[in-house]
Amino acid sequence: MSKVAVLGAGSWGTALAMVLCDNHHNVRLWTHNPDQKKAMELERKNKKYLPNIELPASLAIYDDLSQAIEQVEAIVLVVPTKAIREICQKLNHVLDHKVVIIHGSKGIEPDSHYRISQMIKEELSQNLYDDVVALSGPSHAEEVSVKHPTTLTAASENGELAAFTQDLFINQYFRVYTSKDIIGVELGGALKNIIALGAGISDGLGYGDNAKAALITRGLAEISRLATIKGANPLTFIGLSGVGDLIVTCTSAHSRNWRAGNMLGKGIPLHDILSKMGMIVEGIRTTEAVYQLAKKENIEMPITTGIYDVIYEIRSPKEVVDDLMTRNRTNEVDDISSLLLNRYMD
C-alpha cells in the first residue's frame, strides 16, 4: 500500500483516485475549492463532474495542499494545462521530501510550446523528484468510474518510475502498459484533442462516417508528422496514445472536445459553448499552441490550421472543410514513409 495524493478533483482526477482506492492505497484527493471539498465529504459524490458515482469510503478529501501531500510517496497531477506551473510553484513551498511525480493532464502550452512534463521540470525543484511519468491513453472518466475495461500507458524516460506507476494503477479493469517515449505519449494525448474538435465540427455540420474516418486518419498522420520531428517514435502512434486515444475522443459524446466541436459545427459561438459546458476544453488552448509550433517549425498541419481558423479567425466551419477537400493533390504513403525513413536514418 502506498500513500498517494491526487491533485485535481475534476472528473479524471476523481476517477484515478477511485482506481487507486480500489488498489487499496492510502489516497488523498485535493481540490483548490473548499466548497467542493465540503460537498464531496458530506455527499460522498463529486456532483459537478461525476454526479451519479459514489466515492469510496476510504478516499480522503483535502483542500489544504500541505496536508494532502504529507508523507506521500507519489503525487498525481490532474489539473488543466494552464494550472500546471502554479501548482508546481506551490509544491516547492510545501513539499519537503522526494516523491514520484505522475501527471494525467493532456495539453501543450501556448508560446513556450512545452509539453506537461517540460513545464513540470521547469517549475518544480529538482531535489523533489527524479523524473516525470505521463499517464495517458484512451480513457473517459465516466467509464473508469464504473470500472469498464480501460487501457493506458505510463511513459517516462526513467523505466523504473514507469514500472512503479504501472504497479500503482494496474488492476482487473485498469490495464497499464509502460513506455519510454514520453514525447510521443504526451504529444499524442494533447494533439488528439485538436482532431476531436474537428470530428465534432464534422458531425455538427451533418457530415457522415466517411468524413470523420478521413479526418481521424489524416489527423493521425498530422500528429505523427509533428511529434516525430520533435523526437517521438512514430510507432507510438499506432498504439494507445495515438490511434487509441483518437478513436475514443473523436467518436464519443463523453469527449468535451468532440462536444465543443459539435456545437461549433452547428454555428454556436465559442463563448456560449464554453459557458454552457462549464469545464476546460483543452483542445481550444492546444490548437493555439500547436498552430504556433507548426508555423515555427515550418510543418504542414492543414487540419490544425483549419480548426485554428474556425476558433480564432471565426471562419465558417463549412468553408474550412471545403478548403481541406480541395487542397493540392498528394500521395498518402509518402508522408508516412518519410517519417519512418527520417527516424531510422538518424
XYZ file of C-alpha atoms in Angstrom:
346
model
C 0.000 0.000 0.000
C 1.303 3.441 -0.987
C 0.329 6.911 0.129
C -0.723 8.893 -2.938
C -2.030 12.430 -3.405
C -4.138 13.183 -6.479
C -4.132 16.914 -7.143
C -7.211 17.981 -9.089
C -10.780 16.922 -8.275
C -12.268 17.110 -11.746
C -13.744 14.047 -13.413
C -10.409 12.457 -14.386
C -8.658 13.178 -11.089
C -11.600 11.705 -9.203
C -11.693 8.601 -11.418
C -7.951 7.987 -10.987
C -8.287 8.423 -7.223
C -11.025 5.777 -7.275
C -8.764 3.345 -9.142
C -6.061 3.855 -6.524
C -8.595 3.275 -3.741
C -9.665 0.021 -5.412
C -5.989 -0.983 -5.310
C -6.008 -0.442 -1.520
C -3.685 2.544 -1.484
C -3.969 5.403 1.009
C -5.404 8.067 -1.300
C -5.888 11.797 -0.763
C -7.815 13.795 -3.367
C -7.061 17.526 -3.302
C -9.277 20.324 -4.580
C -8.497 24.036 -4.512
C -12.176 24.731 -3.774
C -13.232 24.491 -0.075
C -16.917 24.351 -1.044
C -16.273 21.364 -3.308
C -14.354 19.650 -0.528
C -17.217 20.101 1.939
C -19.809 18.892 -0.562
C -17.786 15.807 -1.503
C -17.243 14.876 2.138
C -20.913 15.388 3.013
C -22.496 13.749 -0.031
C -19.681 11.297 -0.916
C -20.149 12.289 -4.536
C -18.457 14.684 -6.969
C -21.757 16.078 -8.187
C -20.336 18.561 -10.705
C -18.145 16.091 -12.587
C -19.348 12.539 -11.788
C -22.798 13.146 -10.322
C -24.032 9.551 -10.176
C -20.909 7.938 -8.753
C -20.477 7.063 -5.081
C -16.989 7.897 -3.803
C -15.062 5.157 -1.958
C -15.343 5.382 1.820
C -11.540 5.244 2.055
C -10.993 8.311 -0.161
C -9.888 11.327 1.884
C -10.712 14.793 0.525
C -8.463 17.799 1.152
C -8.407 21.477 0.295
C -5.141 22.108 2.152
C -2.264 21.242 -0.180
C 0.373 20.808 2.538
C -1.832 18.321 4.402
C -2.740 16.439 1.219
C 0.883 15.730 0.307
C 2.199 14.979 3.789
C 4.370 11.837 3.721
C 3.064 10.696 0.306
C 5.205 8.547 -1.978
C 3.618 9.784 -5.197
C 1.792 12.868 -6.437
C -0.571 12.573 -9.404
C -1.142 15.934 -11.104
C -4.520 16.049 -12.861
C -5.123 19.764 -13.354
C -5.646 21.833 -16.526
C -2.527 22.698 -18.512
C -2.800 26.352 -17.562
C -2.623 25.445 -13.843
C 0.453 23.170 -14.001
C 3.030 25.881 -13.331
C 1.070 27.385 -10.443
C 0.647 24.007 -8.734
C 4.347 23.194 -9.116
C 5.282 26.551 -7.619
C 3.038 25.847 -4.631
C 4.565 22.393 -4.219
C 8.012 23.973 -3.993
C 6.877 25.720 -0.809
C 5.123 22.826 0.940
C 6.764 19.607 -0.275
C 9.705 18.621 1.927
C 10.632 15.161 0.626
C 11.260 13.387 -2.683
C 8.240 11.857 -4.433
C 7.289 10.204 -7.707
C 5.636 12.791 -9.968
C 2.933 11.421 -12.275
C 0.650 13.539 -14.429
C -2.596 12.692 -16.146
C -3.092 16.006 -17.960
C -3.156 16.482 -21.742
C -2.164 19.720 -23.405
C 0.532 21.968 -24.875
C 1.340 25.399 -23.505
C 0.967 28.302 -25.960
C 4.050 30.472 -26.617
C 6.542 28.104 -24.908
C 5.074 25.083 -26.788
C 6.067 22.938 -23.802
C 4.631 19.544 -23.027
C 3.326 18.958 -19.476
C 6.485 17.198 -18.283
C 8.633 20.052 -19.601
C 6.552 22.565 -17.668
C 6.856 20.487 -14.506
C 10.632 20.170 -14.880
C 10.981 23.912 -15.397
C 8.965 24.806 -12.293
C 9.417 22.036 -9.724
C 12.598 21.939 -7.633
C 14.830 19.161 -8.947
C 15.580 17.791 -5.473
C 11.906 16.820 -5.045
C 11.733 14.122 -7.758
C 13.855 12.019 -10.110
C 11.781 12.224 -13.296
C 8.203 12.687 -14.532
C 5.758 9.975 -15.612
C 2.911 10.695 -18.048
C -0.191 8.509 -17.657
C -2.179 8.733 -20.867
C -4.384 6.805 -23.265
C -7.973 6.256 -24.429
C -9.979 6.816 -21.274
C -13.200 8.525 -20.242
C -13.575 9.218 -16.536
C -17.259 8.317 -16.776
C -16.340 4.762 -17.818
C -13.371 4.287 -15.489
C -15.533 5.337 -12.533
C -17.907 2.411 -13.220
C -14.987 0.021 -13.788
C -15.350 -0.506 -17.505
C -12.178 -2.060 -19.037
C -9.621 0.645 -19.833
C -6.002 0.612 -21.014
C -3.392 3.372 -20.657
C 0.342 3.921 -20.981
C 2.730 5.063 -18.252
C 5.587 6.816 -20.068
C 8.866 8.067 -18.664
C 12.497 8.161 -19.671
C 13.046 6.501 -16.296
C 11.860 2.920 -16.780
C 11.721 2.198 -13.040
C 9.296 5.070 -12.451
C 7.120 3.960 -15.357
C 7.004 0.464 -13.834
C 6.206 1.925 -10.391
C 3.262 3.792 -11.928
C 2.124 0.656 -13.712
C 2.124 -1.251 -10.412
C 0.341 1.604 -8.647
C -2.639 1.677 -11.008
C -2.997 -1.692 -12.727
C -5.901 -3.941 -11.760
C -8.549 -6.171 -13.326
C -10.313 -3.321 -15.169
C -7.495 -0.773 -15.488
C -4.584 -2.136 -17.539
C -1.380 -0.093 -17.773
C 1.475 -0.541 -20.251
C 4.881 1.141 -19.980
C 6.844 3.194 -22.497
C 9.997 5.294 -22.575
C 8.604 7.535 -25.332
C 7.196 10.287 -23.129
C 7.473 12.762 -26.021
C 5.199 10.659 -28.210
C 2.763 9.780 -25.429
C 2.371 13.396 -24.321
C 2.078 14.803 -27.828
C -0.366 12.096 -28.881
C -2.542 12.794 -25.850
C -2.513 16.527 -26.438
C -2.855 16.718 -30.208
C -5.737 14.257 -30.438
C -7.892 16.911 -28.731
C -7.472 19.119 -31.805
C -8.614 16.336 -34.097
C -11.541 15.616 -31.759
C -12.653 19.222 -32.168
C -12.552 18.636 -35.912
C -14.533 15.394 -35.617
C -17.166 17.228 -33.608
C -17.306 20.014 -36.195
C -17.771 17.430 -38.948
C -20.635 15.787 -37.051
C -22.144 19.175 -36.237
C -22.174 20.017 -39.941
C -24.088 16.809 -40.568
C -21.332 15.029 -42.472
C -21.214 11.270 -42.123
C -18.833 8.492 -41.219
C -16.769 8.881 -44.393
C -15.786 12.413 -43.471
C -14.990 11.541 -39.870
C -12.912 8.496 -40.826
C -10.892 10.656 -43.211
C -10.429 13.341 -40.556
C -9.244 10.863 -37.929
C -6.874 9.102 -40.322
C -5.322 12.255 -41.734
C -5.285 13.704 -38.242
C -3.159 10.778 -37.109
C -0.718 11.484 -39.952
C -0.611 15.134 -38.886
C 0.071 14.228 -35.241
C 2.793 11.759 -36.276
C 4.445 14.331 -38.542
C 4.840 16.939 -35.810
C 5.654 14.538 -32.997
C 8.320 12.649 -34.947
C 10.066 15.896 -35.817
C 10.018 16.728 -32.078
C 11.715 13.421 -31.251
C 8.869 10.930 -30.778
C 8.905 7.344 -32.014
C 6.387 7.128 -34.907
C 5.411 3.622 -33.783
C 3.914 5.158 -30.635
C 1.056 6.482 -32.761
C -0.218 3.054 -33.756
C -0.666 2.404 -30.030
C -2.868 3.636 -27.207
C -1.601 7.223 -27.225
C -2.110 7.571 -30.957
C -4.876 5.745 -32.762
C -6.405 4.539 -29.471
C -6.832 7.993 -27.963
C -8.021 9.370 -31.308
C -10.782 6.788 -31.617
C -12.173 7.322 -28.133
C -12.003 11.119 -28.234
C -13.282 11.598 -31.772
C -16.252 9.253 -31.558
C -17.775 9.686 -28.102
C -20.198 12.198 -26.612
C -18.235 11.807 -23.354
C -15.463 13.839 -25.020
C -15.563 17.543 -24.145
C -13.562 18.342 -27.245
C -15.961 16.442 -29.505
C -18.937 18.146 -27.840
C -17.372 21.598 -28.234
C -16.584 20.908 -31.896
C -20.078 19.557 -32.486
C -21.577 22.831 -31.231
C -19.128 24.850 -33.321
C -20.246 22.891 -36.373
C -23.845 23.808 -35.556
C -22.948 27.507 -35.527
C -22.938 28.142 -31.769
C -20.388 30.839 -30.758
C -17.366 29.600 -28.825
C -18.058 31.846 -25.816
C -21.526 30.357 -25.437
C -20.146 26.835 -25.796
C -17.562 27.266 -23.036
C -20.108 28.916 -20.734
C -22.562 26.082 -21.285
C -20.007 23.311 -20.727
C -18.553 24.813 -17.551
C -15.367 22.732 -17.903
C -11.956 23.176 -19.503
C -11.800 22.173 -23.171
C -8.061 21.524 -23.552
C -8.238 21.314 -27.343
C -9.018 25.031 -27.619
C -5.759 26.105 -25.973
C -3.777 23.277 -27.552
C -4.928 24.325 -31.027
C -3.366 27.750 -30.488
C -0.114 26.243 -29.188
C 0.245 23.682 -31.973
C -0.660 26.203 -34.678
C 2.163 28.412 -33.355
C 4.563 25.469 -33.204
C 3.743 24.324 -36.739
C 4.455 27.823 -38.041
C 7.718 27.999 -36.109
C 8.919 24.584 -37.312
C 7.513 25.043 -40.845
C 5.466 21.837 -40.513
C 2.416 21.348 -42.706
C -0.643 20.781 -40.485
C -3.728 21.649 -42.557
C -6.316 20.217 -40.145
C -4.866 22.081 -37.171
C -4.702 25.249 -39.260
C -8.323 24.840 -40.323
C -9.536 24.347 -36.749
C -7.438 27.317 -35.616
C -9.177 29.406 -38.267
C -12.597 28.313 -37.036
C -11.782 29.089 -33.381
C -9.549 32.143 -33.583
C -10.245 33.654 -37.010
C -14.017 32.979 -36.804
C -14.118 31.322 -40.225
C -17.089 29.254 -41.323
C -16.571 25.554 -40.495
C -18.016 24.542 -43.862
C -15.647 26.887 -45.679
C -12.680 25.356 -43.844
C -13.796 21.805 -44.726
C -14.182 22.822 -48.378
C -10.630 24.197 -48.337
C -9.297 20.935 -46.870
C -11.045 18.893 -49.550
C -9.668 20.987 -52.421
C -6.009 21.114 -51.349
C -3.292 20.187 -53.816
C -3.102 16.507 -54.693
C -0.503 14.407 -52.889
C 0.456 10.783 -52.187
C -0.764 9.253 -48.929
C 2.055 6.829 -48.113
C 4.877 9.240 -48.968
C 4.046 11.114 -45.776
C 4.376 8.070 -43.510
C 7.326 6.578 -45.383
C 9.339 9.767 -44.983
C 8.630 9.822 -41.225
C 9.899 6.280 -40.743
C 12.897 6.822 -43.024
C 13.937 10.010 -41.243
C 13.526 8.361 -37.846
C 15.691 5.346 -38.567
C 18.299 7.110 -40.700
C 19.205 9.415 -37.751
